[in-house]
Amino acid sequence: MVLAGLIRKLGHQLAEIRERALKSILCKIEHNLICYADLIQERQLFLHLLEWFNFPSVPVKEEVLNLLSRLVKYPPAVQHLVDLGAVEFLSKLRSNVEPNLQAEIDGILDGLFILPSEVPALSSASYQTNQTELSKNPGILAGYFPQDKSNFQQMEVLPQPVVNQTVKCLKFSTFPWLPLTTTDRHVLSSNESSLRSSNHTLIWNTCELLKDVIMQDFPAEIFLQRPKIVQSLLSLLKLAFGGDGKHRLALQSVSCLQQLCMYLRNRLNFHRDPGFFSNKQDTVSQNSSLSYCHEARGTHHSQNPSPGSSSPRPSVVGRTGQRPRGDGQDWDAVSSSGSSSHAHVNSRISVHSPLDMGHIDLPELETEDTLELQFQQLSLPQFCVSVLESAVPLLRTGSRQMIIRVLELLAEDMTLIGEAISTDIWDDSSLFGIDMKEKLLLVLGALGETMCYHKSSISLEQPEVMLVHHRMAFISISLFAVRLLQMLLPVEKASEFLPEPMSTALFLLSLDMPVSLEYPNIHEAVVAYLEQLNSENYSIYKRTAEAVYSIECTCNFLSDIEKEGEKNLLELVELADQALRSFSYHQHFPLIKEIISILTDLPQMSWCWKSAQASPLLQGESQKALLHMLSHPLPQVKAETYHCCLEITKECLGVHNVTKSVSSLCNGIHFLLHPKVLYEISVFGIQDPKSEVCQVT
């Protein structure tokens, strides 16, 4: 039965399942659990081995061909393959594989043309019987290869192009498998049923039990390996938009999932470094993940009993005394501490060590279809993405508590994502990688829509409490979204993959001044993504940023000139020049007069144009600021500049100054006597079409 199930899975649509089934068969052959006499009786085996190359993705091609090469040494295998049309199929396949595999195919074809008398016989009596039975049942098989050779001539079977099935996007996939006793499975099954109940009180109490007892008694990976509880919790999240108190059940589910994420992170850290992470290395707990202990010691863990077989959980059998920790680390710590620690513990306590489980009867442990369960388990990346898919829609609820709790869950989930999924996911062409990529893009699109929703909901017409709610939601969700992008999506790939709603949301976020001031690193990341996504939006952002900076310089300039004491002239001139760039927005005309005053009223500025000791940098910046005002594109700015210069000239050269020395009078207008300034006035000022400018000139 086991072999038949594995052979059936060789034809599964998912490449991962096909590959694992093949490896299971090869492993059983290697350990003499099955022999070739068993395999050649299975006609479906040869059918699936040939069909292997007709799927869109073809992993472990060499192992498949190698197995066929070994099987063609026996007459029944040759007969099956010839009947299935393998000769023509392999001949066509040969031109579509790598050179090293072509040699393997040549060997198989040579084996198919050997006469039956030259083929070594098997010493299996059962084989003779089954061969006769097979010859009496020439039924047509489904698939690419019909049993009858005459039918094959009417079919055109061409090998499909080979697709690379190697999964490149995973940092971590699945935890070591943990078997469970009947009692353990009953506990999980009972909670699964309770979560699917229509009784709200029962669901609430079950969530409390999960958080307070079950998740602490079972290693966290159990809930991924048997995912029905997780799937039920994810389904409960949909109640967040319901009435009659249903949203409270969604909050309970969020709390359970958040706690599970935390425990998964702890277990992940433990599996990476048991000796470092475990905080109980000198004592033996009564409850933990036994299978990992045996794996750490180099033994096969798939047949190990769970800790509950020797130490039933108190919630199951009402055990008295101190309750075990149940975080899955107590016995694991012992496994990593070595035999000396184990001997030391046995001298102090009488509880059976998990390392002695081989000497204890295990009446509760029943056989499970482990392979089937392993196919159904959730990998860590699948769990993380499922949480994202289910939790992100809850960020649009009107409940502040719901948004806060969901964001806390997503923060824990994002930590696991960083440990499980790499940035190579965008280049991963495997079926698993494509599936993960599509789901992540949907999540990113939903996040972008949610950010835009909260941003557009901020209106002065709403009550203050709603303004605060939407504003805080927008900022919090934006921070999470950008950090998720930084973790998963390289900036250079943003234009290729990032969905439009997220692009729009990032544009809105880039223009948010409070966010840019409070979270400068996030703002820089947003701008980097925006630059890759949309050149028009990035140009708008750049112009806006320049205008904001110019207005800021205007305020700083006006503030600094009012201060008493010594002033930094160079800094004032630079601020003045920057302030002019935003004049069209604020149109603060007193600014023009203040800038001109800087060039005349300050003693240092009055002679810096002619003095040999003047700073070249200060002189150049002052000159640039004045020329910008004299040639400003806004007529109002240009007219005001010429008017201020005329008033200063009248003040310096007026008849009321006849008693003063010429040198002191000329100091006030030295800034107008530079060749470039005179050239600007005489060539462009006099010819200006605006009467306000040319008449003043």
PDB file of N, CA, C and O in Angstrom, residues 290 294 305-311 331 352-362:
ATOM      1  N   LEU A 290      10.472  15.581  21.130  1.00  0.00           N
ATOM      2  CA  LEU A 290      11.413  14.480  21.215  1.00  0.00           C
ATOM      3  C   LEU A 290      12.105  14.226  19.897  1.00  0.00           C
ATOM      4  O   LEU A 290      13.272  13.864  19.866  1.00  0.00           O
ATOM      5  N   HIS A 294      16.339  13.325  18.894  1.00  0.00           N
ATOM      6  CA  HIS A 294      16.941  12.203  18.203  1.00  0.00           C
ATOM      7  C   HIS A 294      17.634  12.651  16.937  1.00  0.00           C
ATOM      8  O   HIS A 294      18.669  12.100  16.568  1.00  0.00           O
ATOM      9  N   PRO A 305       8.424   8.887  18.929  1.00  0.00           N
ATOM     10  CA  PRO A 305       7.176   9.317  19.559  1.00  0.00           C
ATOM     11  C   PRO A 305       7.266  10.753  20.010  1.00  0.00           C
ATOM     12  O   PRO A 305       8.350  11.298  20.155  1.00  0.00           O
ATOM     13  N   SER A 306       6.124  11.383  20.217  1.00  0.00           N
ATOM     14  CA  SER A 306       6.112  12.733  20.742  1.00  0.00           C
ATOM     15  C   SER A 306       6.282  12.678  22.238  1.00  0.00           C
ATOM     16  O   SER A 306       6.115  11.640  22.868  1.00  0.00           O
ATOM     17  N   PRO A 307       6.645  13.795  22.849  1.00  0.00           N
ATOM     18  CA  PRO A 307       6.861  13.799  24.289  1.00  0.00           C
ATOM     19  C   PRO A 307       5.636  13.387  25.076  1.00  0.00           C
ATOM     20  O   PRO A 307       5.750  12.902  26.190  1.00  0.00           O
ATOM     21  N   GLY A 308       4.469  13.566  24.497  1.00  0.00           N
ATOM     22  CA  GLY A 308       3.269  13.215  25.238  1.00  0.00           C
ATOM     23  C   GLY A 308       3.158  11.732  25.521  1.00  0.00           C
ATOM     24  O   GLY A 308       2.393  11.304  26.379  1.00  0.00           O
ATOM     25  N   SER A 309       3.927  10.886  24.822  1.00  0.00           N
ATOM     26  CA  SER A 309       3.807   9.463  25.026  1.00  0.00           C
ATOM     27  C   SER A 309       4.353   9.031  26.364  1.00  0.00           C
ATOM     28  O   SER A 309       3.947   8.032  26.913  1.00  0.00           O
ATOM     29  N   SER A 310       5.315   9.800  26.888  1.00  0.00           N
ATOM     30  CA  SER A 310       5.838   9.448  28.201  1.00  0.00           C
ATOM     31  C   SER A 310       5.427  10.451  29.253  1.00  0.00           C
ATOM     32  O   SER A 310       5.483  10.181  30.432  1.00  0.00           O
ATOM     33  N   SER A 311       5.040  11.612  28.804  1.00  0.00           N
ATOM     34  CA  SER A 311       4.672  12.657  29.752  1.00  0.00           C
ATOM     35  C   SER A 311       3.417  13.345  29.275  1.00  0.00           C
ATOM     36  O   SER A 311       3.469  14.410  28.691  1.00  0.00           O
ATOM     37  N   TRP A 331      13.376  19.250  26.508  1.00  0.00           N
ATOM     38  CA  TRP A 331      14.137  18.054  26.188  1.00  0.00           C
ATOM     39  C   TRP A 331      15.135  18.324  25.076  1.00  0.00           C
ATOM     40  O   TRP A 331      16.170  17.687  24.995  1.00  0.00           O
ATOM     41  N   HIS A 352      11.473   9.774  33.633  1.00  0.00           N
ATOM     42  CA  HIS A 352      12.138   9.158  32.494  1.00  0.00           C
ATOM     43  C   HIS A 352      12.645  10.229  31.543  1.00  0.00           C
ATOM     44  O   HIS A 352      11.931  11.128  31.155  1.00  0.00           O
ATOM     45  N   SER A 353      13.879  10.119  31.160  1.00  0.00           N
ATOM     46  CA  SER A 353      14.442  11.034  30.167  1.00  0.00           C
ATOM     47  C   SER A 353      13.945  10.650  28.792  1.00  0.00           C
ATOM     48  O   SER A 353      13.776   9.468  28.492  1.00  0.00           O
ATOM     49  N   PRO A 354      13.735  11.598  27.923  1.00  0.00           N
ATOM     50  CA  PRO A 354      13.310  11.264  26.561  1.00  0.00           C
ATOM     51  C   PRO A 354      14.366  10.471  25.818  1.00  0.00           C
ATOM     52  O   PRO A 354      14.075   9.811  24.833  1.00  0.00           O
ATOM     53  N   LEU A 355      15.596  10.556  26.261  1.00  0.00           N
ATOM     54  CA  LEU A 355      16.644   9.804  25.592  1.00  0.00           C
ATOM     55  C   LEU A 355      16.557   8.321  25.914  1.00  0.00           C
ATOM     56  O   LEU A 355      17.237   7.511  25.293  1.00  0.00           O
ATOM     57  N   ASP A 356      15.756   7.956  26.912  1.00  0.00           N
ATOM     58  CA  ASP A 356      15.562   6.553  27.269  1.00  0.00           C
ATOM     59  C   ASP A 356      14.229   6.021  26.753  1.00  0.00           C
ATOM     60  O   ASP A 356      13.750   4.983  27.201  1.00  0.00           O
ATOM     61  N   MET A 357      13.636   6.723  25.821  1.00  0.00           N
ATOM     62  CA  MET A 357      12.297   6.352  25.382  1.00  0.00           C
ATOM     63  C   MET A 357      12.269   4.977  24.727  1.00  0.00           C
ATOM     64  O   MET A 357      11.246   4.319  24.660  1.00  0.00           O
ATOM     65  N   GLY A 358      13.380   4.522  24.219  1.00  0.00           N
ATOM     66  CA  GLY A 358      13.415   3.222  23.577  1.00  0.00           C
ATOM     67  C   GLY A 358      13.122   2.099  24.537  1.00  0.00           C
ATOM     68  O   GLY A 358      12.775   0.989  24.119  1.00  0.00           O
ATOM     69  N   HIS A 359      13.253   2.341  25.838  1.00  0.00           N
ATOM     70  CA  HIS A 359      13.025   1.309  26.835  1.00  0.00           C
ATOM     71  C   HIS A 359      11.633   1.397  27.443  1.00  0.00           C
ATOM     72  O   HIS A 359      11.337   0.717  28.404  1.00  0.00           O
ATOM     73  N   ILE A 360      10.778   2.241  26.932  1.00  0.00           N
ATOM     74  CA  ILE A 360       9.448   2.442  27.506  1.00  0.00           C
ATOM     75  C   ILE A 360       8.405   2.012  26.496  1.00  0.00           C
ATOM     76  O   ILE A 360       8.515   2.297  25.307  1.00  0.00           O
ATOM     77  N   ASP A 361       7.390   1.337  26.926  1.00  0.00           N
ATOM     78  CA  ASP A 361       6.298   0.953  26.033  1.00  0.00           C
ATOM     79  C   ASP A 361       5.507   2.186  25.625  1.00  0.00           C
ATOM     80  O   ASP A 361       5.264   3.082  26.430  1.00  0.00           O
ATOM     81  N   LEU A 362       5.104   2.216  24.378  1.00  0.00           N
ATOM     82  CA  LEU A 362       4.398   3.386  23.849  1.00  0.00           C
ATOM     83  C   LEU A 362       3.042   2.942  23.299  1.00  0.00           C
ATOM     84  O   LEU A 362       2.827   2.887  22.087  1.00  0.00           O
TER      85      LEU A 362
END
